[in-house]
């Protein structure tokens, strides 16, 4: 049986999968203060998230990151499928970076000291888009 991943996908899937899994698991059981901080930042950028309670948001974020990390680490999940999930999730994170005041230098895409933690999520967006494009353009489909 042939797995639905290519050898060239292993390293970026391991790196992003381990990162996402760790991030999701670290948010599991977040205390009230942490949940409020995560929720506050997200709802300021995406107002529809304001309908959720902070604890619910933190639980859903944890579950989503954990599931995405597992999908990237499990070789039975096709790379294009995992890539769609990674692209959607990381696009949301890049949106936080672009739309949150103080994350970028005035008139620039360059991050401020505070924005570096969010700006680094662009690498996940690039990997996700690469996985999707590779899946769509692969010969033999």
PDB file of C-alpha atoms in Angstrom:
ATOM      1  CA  UNK A   1       0.000   0.000   0.000  1.00  0.00           C
ATOM      2  CA  UNK A   2       1.350   3.408  -0.983  1.00  0.00           C
ATOM      3  CA  UNK A   3       0.930   6.283   1.461  1.00  0.00           C
ATOM      4  CA  UNK A   4      -0.690   9.511   0.160  1.00  0.00           C
ATOM      5  CA  UNK A   5       2.408  11.607   0.860  1.00  0.00           C
ATOM      6  CA  UNK A   6       5.605  12.229  -1.050  1.00  0.00           C
ATOM      7  CA  UNK A   7       9.064  12.008   0.478  1.00  0.00           C
ATOM      8  CA  UNK A   8       9.553  15.746  -0.147  1.00  0.00           C
ATOM      9  CA  UNK A   9       6.582  16.466   2.144  1.00  0.00           C
ATOM     10  CA  UNK A  10       7.911  14.613   5.179  1.00  0.00           C
ATOM     11  CA  UNK A  11      10.155  17.339   6.648  1.00  0.00           C
ATOM     12  CA  UNK A  12       7.678  20.233   6.393  1.00  0.00           C
ATOM     13  CA  UNK A  13       4.836  18.010   7.617  1.00  0.00           C
ATOM     14  CA  UNK A  14       6.891  16.910  10.635  1.00  0.00           C
ATOM     15  CA  UNK A  15       8.019  20.456  11.456  1.00  0.00           C
ATOM     16  CA  UNK A  16       4.610  22.102  11.151  1.00  0.00           C
ATOM     17  CA  UNK A  17       2.734  19.126  12.572  1.00  0.00           C
ATOM     18  CA  UNK A  18       4.882  18.976  15.705  1.00  0.00           C
ATOM     19  CA  UNK A  19       4.631  22.741  16.123  1.00  0.00           C
ATOM     20  CA  UNK A  20       0.824  22.742  15.747  1.00  0.00           C
ATOM     21  CA  UNK A  21       0.339  19.705  17.988  1.00  0.00           C
ATOM     22  CA  UNK A  22       2.464  21.272  20.724  1.00  0.00           C
ATOM     23  CA  UNK A  23       0.636  24.578  20.411  1.00  0.00           C
ATOM     24  CA  UNK A  24      -2.763  22.888  20.633  1.00  0.00           C
ATOM     25  CA  UNK A  25      -1.836  20.700  23.572  1.00  0.00           C
ATOM     26  CA  UNK A  26      -0.332  23.651  25.454  1.00  0.00           C
ATOM     27  CA  UNK A  27      -3.684  25.461  25.265  1.00  0.00           C
ATOM     28  CA  UNK A  28      -5.592  22.465  26.617  1.00  0.00           C
ATOM     29  CA  UNK A  29      -7.066  23.410  29.959  1.00  0.00           C
ATOM     30  CA  UNK A  30      -6.087  27.079  29.589  1.00  0.00           C
ATOM     31  CA  UNK A  31      -6.839  29.135  32.699  1.00  0.00           C
ATOM     32  CA  UNK A  32      -9.346  32.003  32.592  1.00  0.00           C
ATOM     33  CA  UNK A  33      -6.695  34.679  32.099  1.00  0.00           C
ATOM     34  CA  UNK A  34      -5.052  32.862  29.184  1.00  0.00           C
ATOM     35  CA  UNK A  35      -8.415  32.089  27.564  1.00  0.00           C
ATOM     36  CA  UNK A  36      -9.452  35.756  27.904  1.00  0.00           C
ATOM     37  CA  UNK A  37      -6.182  36.953  26.350  1.00  0.00           C
ATOM     38  CA  UNK A  38      -6.443  34.538  23.387  1.00  0.00           C
ATOM     39  CA  UNK A  39     -10.114  35.332  22.875  1.00  0.00           C
ATOM     40  CA  UNK A  40      -9.611  39.093  23.198  1.00  0.00           C
ATOM     41  CA  UNK A  41      -6.975  39.229  20.508  1.00  0.00           C
ATOM     42  CA  UNK A  42      -8.986  37.011  18.167  1.00  0.00           C
ATOM     43  CA  UNK A  43     -12.309  38.844  18.608  1.00  0.00           C
ATOM     44  CA  UNK A  44     -10.674  42.233  18.032  1.00  0.00           C
ATOM     45  CA  UNK A  45      -9.582  41.022  14.604  1.00  0.00           C
ATOM     46  CA  UNK A  46     -12.534  38.731  13.875  1.00  0.00           C
ATOM     47  CA  UNK A  47     -15.562  40.294  15.648  1.00  0.00           C
ATOM     48  CA  UNK A  48     -17.857  37.296  15.038  1.00  0.00           C
ATOM     49  CA  UNK A  49     -15.738  35.388  17.576  1.00  0.00           C
ATOM     50  CA  UNK A  50     -17.078  37.729  20.250  1.00  0.00           C
ATOM     51  CA  UNK A  51     -20.174  35.517  20.441  1.00  0.00           C
ATOM     52  CA  UNK A  52     -18.087  32.767  22.043  1.00  0.00           C
ATOM     53  CA  UNK A  53     -17.130  32.639  25.699  1.00  0.00           C
ATOM     54  CA  UNK A  54     -13.341  32.866  26.225  1.00  0.00           C
ATOM     55  CA  UNK A  55     -13.124  29.346  27.699  1.00  0.00           C
ATOM     56  CA  UNK A  56     -15.085  27.911  24.755  1.00  0.00           C
ATOM     57  CA  UNK A  57     -12.869  29.746  22.282  1.00  0.00           C
ATOM     58  CA  UNK A  58      -9.705  28.452  23.960  1.00  0.00           C
ATOM     59  CA  UNK A  59     -11.077  24.893  23.972  1.00  0.00           C
ATOM     60  CA  UNK A  60     -11.985  25.084  20.265  1.00  0.00           C
ATOM     61  CA  UNK A  61      -8.633  26.642  19.386  1.00  0.00           C
ATOM     62  CA  UNK A  62      -6.831  23.899  21.286  1.00  0.00           C
ATOM     63  CA  UNK A  63      -8.863  21.185  19.576  1.00  0.00           C
ATOM     64  CA  UNK A  64      -8.334  22.720  16.134  1.00  0.00           C
ATOM     65  CA  UNK A  65      -4.590  23.081  16.529  1.00  0.00           C
ATOM     66  CA  UNK A  66      -4.298  19.571  17.959  1.00  0.00           C
ATOM     67  CA  UNK A  67      -6.346  18.065  15.110  1.00  0.00           C
ATOM     68  CA  UNK A  68      -4.377  19.972  12.471  1.00  0.00           C
ATOM     69  CA  UNK A  69      -1.070  18.925  14.029  1.00  0.00           C
ATOM     70  CA  UNK A  70      -2.180  15.297  14.085  1.00  0.00           C
ATOM     71  CA  UNK A  71      -3.360  15.485  10.456  1.00  0.00           C
ATOM     72  CA  UNK A  72       0.046  16.773   9.398  1.00  0.00           C
ATOM     73  CA  UNK A  73       1.886  14.101  11.382  1.00  0.00           C
ATOM     74  CA  UNK A  74      -0.238  11.153  10.244  1.00  0.00           C
ATOM     75  CA  UNK A  75       0.983   9.907   6.856  1.00  0.00           C
ATOM     76  CA  UNK A  76      -2.450   8.488   5.976  1.00  0.00           C
ATOM     77  CA  UNK A  77      -3.850  12.025   5.625  1.00  0.00           C
ATOM     78  CA  UNK A  78      -3.167  13.216   2.060  1.00  0.00           C
ATOM     79  CA  UNK A  79      -0.795  16.167   1.958  1.00  0.00           C
ATOM     80  CA  UNK A  80      -3.207  18.299  -0.077  1.00  0.00           C
ATOM     81  CA  UNK A  81      -5.937  17.763   2.542  1.00  0.00           C
ATOM     82  CA  UNK A  82      -3.601  18.617   5.415  1.00  0.00           C
ATOM     83  CA  UNK A  83      -2.376  21.564   3.326  1.00  0.00           C
ATOM     84  CA  UNK A  84      -5.886  22.996   3.007  1.00  0.00           C
ATOM     85  CA  UNK A  85      -6.281  22.887   6.789  1.00  0.00           C
ATOM     86  CA  UNK A  86      -2.879  24.459   7.342  1.00  0.00           C
ATOM     87  CA  UNK A  87      -3.560  27.169   4.743  1.00  0.00           C
ATOM     88  CA  UNK A  88      -6.915  28.136   6.252  1.00  0.00           C
ATOM     89  CA  UNK A  89      -5.640  28.151   9.830  1.00  0.00           C
ATOM     90  CA  UNK A  90      -2.435  30.041   9.079  1.00  0.00           C
ATOM     91  CA  UNK A  91      -4.290  32.573   6.883  1.00  0.00           C
ATOM     92  CA  UNK A  92      -6.309  33.418   9.989  1.00  0.00           C
ATOM     93  CA  UNK A  93      -3.104  33.891  11.970  1.00  0.00           C
ATOM     94  CA  UNK A  94      -1.574  36.082   9.273  1.00  0.00           C
ATOM     95  CA  UNK A  95      -4.819  38.083   9.329  1.00  0.00           C
ATOM     96  CA  UNK A  96      -4.252  38.662  13.052  1.00  0.00           C
ATOM     97  CA  UNK A  97      -0.774  39.932  12.264  1.00  0.00           C
ATOM     98  CA  UNK A  98      -1.927  42.244   9.485  1.00  0.00           C
ATOM     99  CA  UNK A  99      -4.994  43.638  11.271  1.00  0.00           C
ATOM    100  CA  UNK A 100      -3.834  43.990  14.881  1.00  0.00           C
ATOM    101  CA  UNK A 101      -2.501  47.471  15.688  1.00  0.00           C
ATOM    102  CA  UNK A 102       1.102  47.568  16.863  1.00  0.00           C
ATOM    103  CA  UNK A 103       2.165  44.329  15.196  1.00  0.00           C
ATOM    104  CA  UNK A 104       3.757  46.037  12.182  1.00  0.00           C
ATOM    105  CA  UNK A 105       5.958  49.057  11.697  1.00  0.00           C
ATOM    106  CA  UNK A 106       3.973  52.060  10.455  1.00  0.00           C
ATOM    107  CA  UNK A 107       3.338  51.800   6.693  1.00  0.00           C
ATOM    108  CA  UNK A 108       5.236  48.530   6.409  1.00  0.00           C
ATOM    109  CA  UNK A 109       4.839  44.763   6.537  1.00  0.00           C
ATOM    110  CA  UNK A 110       7.906  44.542   8.770  1.00  0.00           C
ATOM    111  CA  UNK A 111       7.000  43.314  12.254  1.00  0.00           C
ATOM    112  CA  UNK A 112       7.529  45.267  15.416  1.00  0.00           C
ATOM    113  CA  UNK A 113       9.101  43.465  18.360  1.00  0.00           C
ATOM    114  CA  UNK A 114       5.583  42.545  19.529  1.00  0.00           C
ATOM    115  CA  UNK A 115       4.552  41.439  16.031  1.00  0.00           C
ATOM    116  CA  UNK A 116       7.354  38.948  15.447  1.00  0.00           C
ATOM    117  CA  UNK A 117       5.456  36.153  17.224  1.00  0.00           C
ATOM    118  CA  UNK A 118       2.590  36.504  14.725  1.00  0.00           C
ATOM    119  CA  UNK A 119       4.681  37.355  11.657  1.00  0.00           C
ATOM    120  CA  UNK A 120       6.427  34.004  11.874  1.00  0.00           C
ATOM    121  CA  UNK A 121       3.122  32.311  11.001  1.00  0.00           C
ATOM    122  CA  UNK A 122       3.691  33.315   7.378  1.00  0.00           C
ATOM    123  CA  UNK A 123       5.987  30.275   7.003  1.00  0.00           C
ATOM    124  CA  UNK A 124       3.046  27.992   7.808  1.00  0.00           C
ATOM    125  CA  UNK A 125       0.920  29.769   5.207  1.00  0.00           C
ATOM    126  CA  UNK A 126       3.668  29.257   2.629  1.00  0.00           C
ATOM    127  CA  UNK A 127       3.970  25.556   3.447  1.00  0.00           C
ATOM    128  CA  UNK A 128       0.196  25.073   3.349  1.00  0.00           C
ATOM    129  CA  UNK A 129      -0.155  26.800  -0.017  1.00  0.00           C
ATOM    130  CA  UNK A 130       2.774  24.769  -1.335  1.00  0.00           C
ATOM    131  CA  UNK A 131       1.095  21.516  -0.247  1.00  0.00           C
ATOM    132  CA  UNK A 132      -2.179  22.490  -1.922  1.00  0.00           C
ATOM    133  CA  UNK A 133      -0.496  23.602  -5.167  1.00  0.00           C
ATOM    134  CA  UNK A 134       1.610  20.449  -5.230  1.00  0.00           C
ATOM    135  CA  UNK A 135      -1.494  18.321  -4.742  1.00  0.00           C
ATOM    136  CA  UNK A 136      -3.367  20.117  -7.518  1.00  0.00           C
ATOM    137  CA  UNK A 137      -0.513  20.020 -10.039  1.00  0.00           C
ATOM    138  CA  UNK A 138       0.926  16.578  -9.343  1.00  0.00           C
ATOM    139  CA  UNK A 139       1.226  14.424 -12.456  1.00  0.00           C
ATOM    140  CA  UNK A 140      -0.846  11.299 -12.637  1.00  0.00           C
ATOM    141  CA  UNK A 141      -3.958  12.719 -11.027  1.00  0.00           C
TER     142      UNK A 141
END
